[in-house]
Amino acid sequence: GLHCGCIASKSLVELLDGGGVECFKCTKSSNHSP
């Protein structure tokens, strides 16, 4: 699943590795959306 809250925990993103990147993308997309 995509965790848009990953951005809040950068440490978690690095720990998740691949999963962290996905969740990070989700947040970026949401941010770009109005």
XYZ file of C-alpha atoms in Angstrom:
34
model
C 0.000 0.000 0.000
C 1.048 3.607 -0.518
C 1.804 5.498 2.664
C 1.639 9.229 1.948
C 2.695 9.780 5.570
C 6.147 8.355 4.890
C 7.417 11.840 4.038
C 6.848 12.787 7.685
C 9.301 10.063 8.737
C 12.295 10.344 6.444
C 14.095 7.815 8.635
C 11.321 5.320 7.980
C 11.584 5.891 4.247
C 15.262 4.973 4.252
C 14.496 1.941 6.367
C 11.695 0.825 4.073
C 14.055 1.239 1.118
C 11.841 0.321 -1.876
C 8.617 0.712 0.072
C 9.746 4.096 1.362
C 10.264 5.375 -2.159
C 6.755 4.380 -3.164
C 5.143 6.076 -0.196
C 7.301 9.137 -0.875
C 6.039 9.294 -4.462
C 2.469 9.162 -3.239
C 3.069 12.260 -1.134
C 4.751 14.102 -3.990
C 1.805 13.362 -6.269
C -0.666 14.556 -3.642
C 1.323 17.747 -3.146
C 1.283 18.481 -6.878
C -2.467 17.892 -6.985
C -4.646 20.944 -6.167
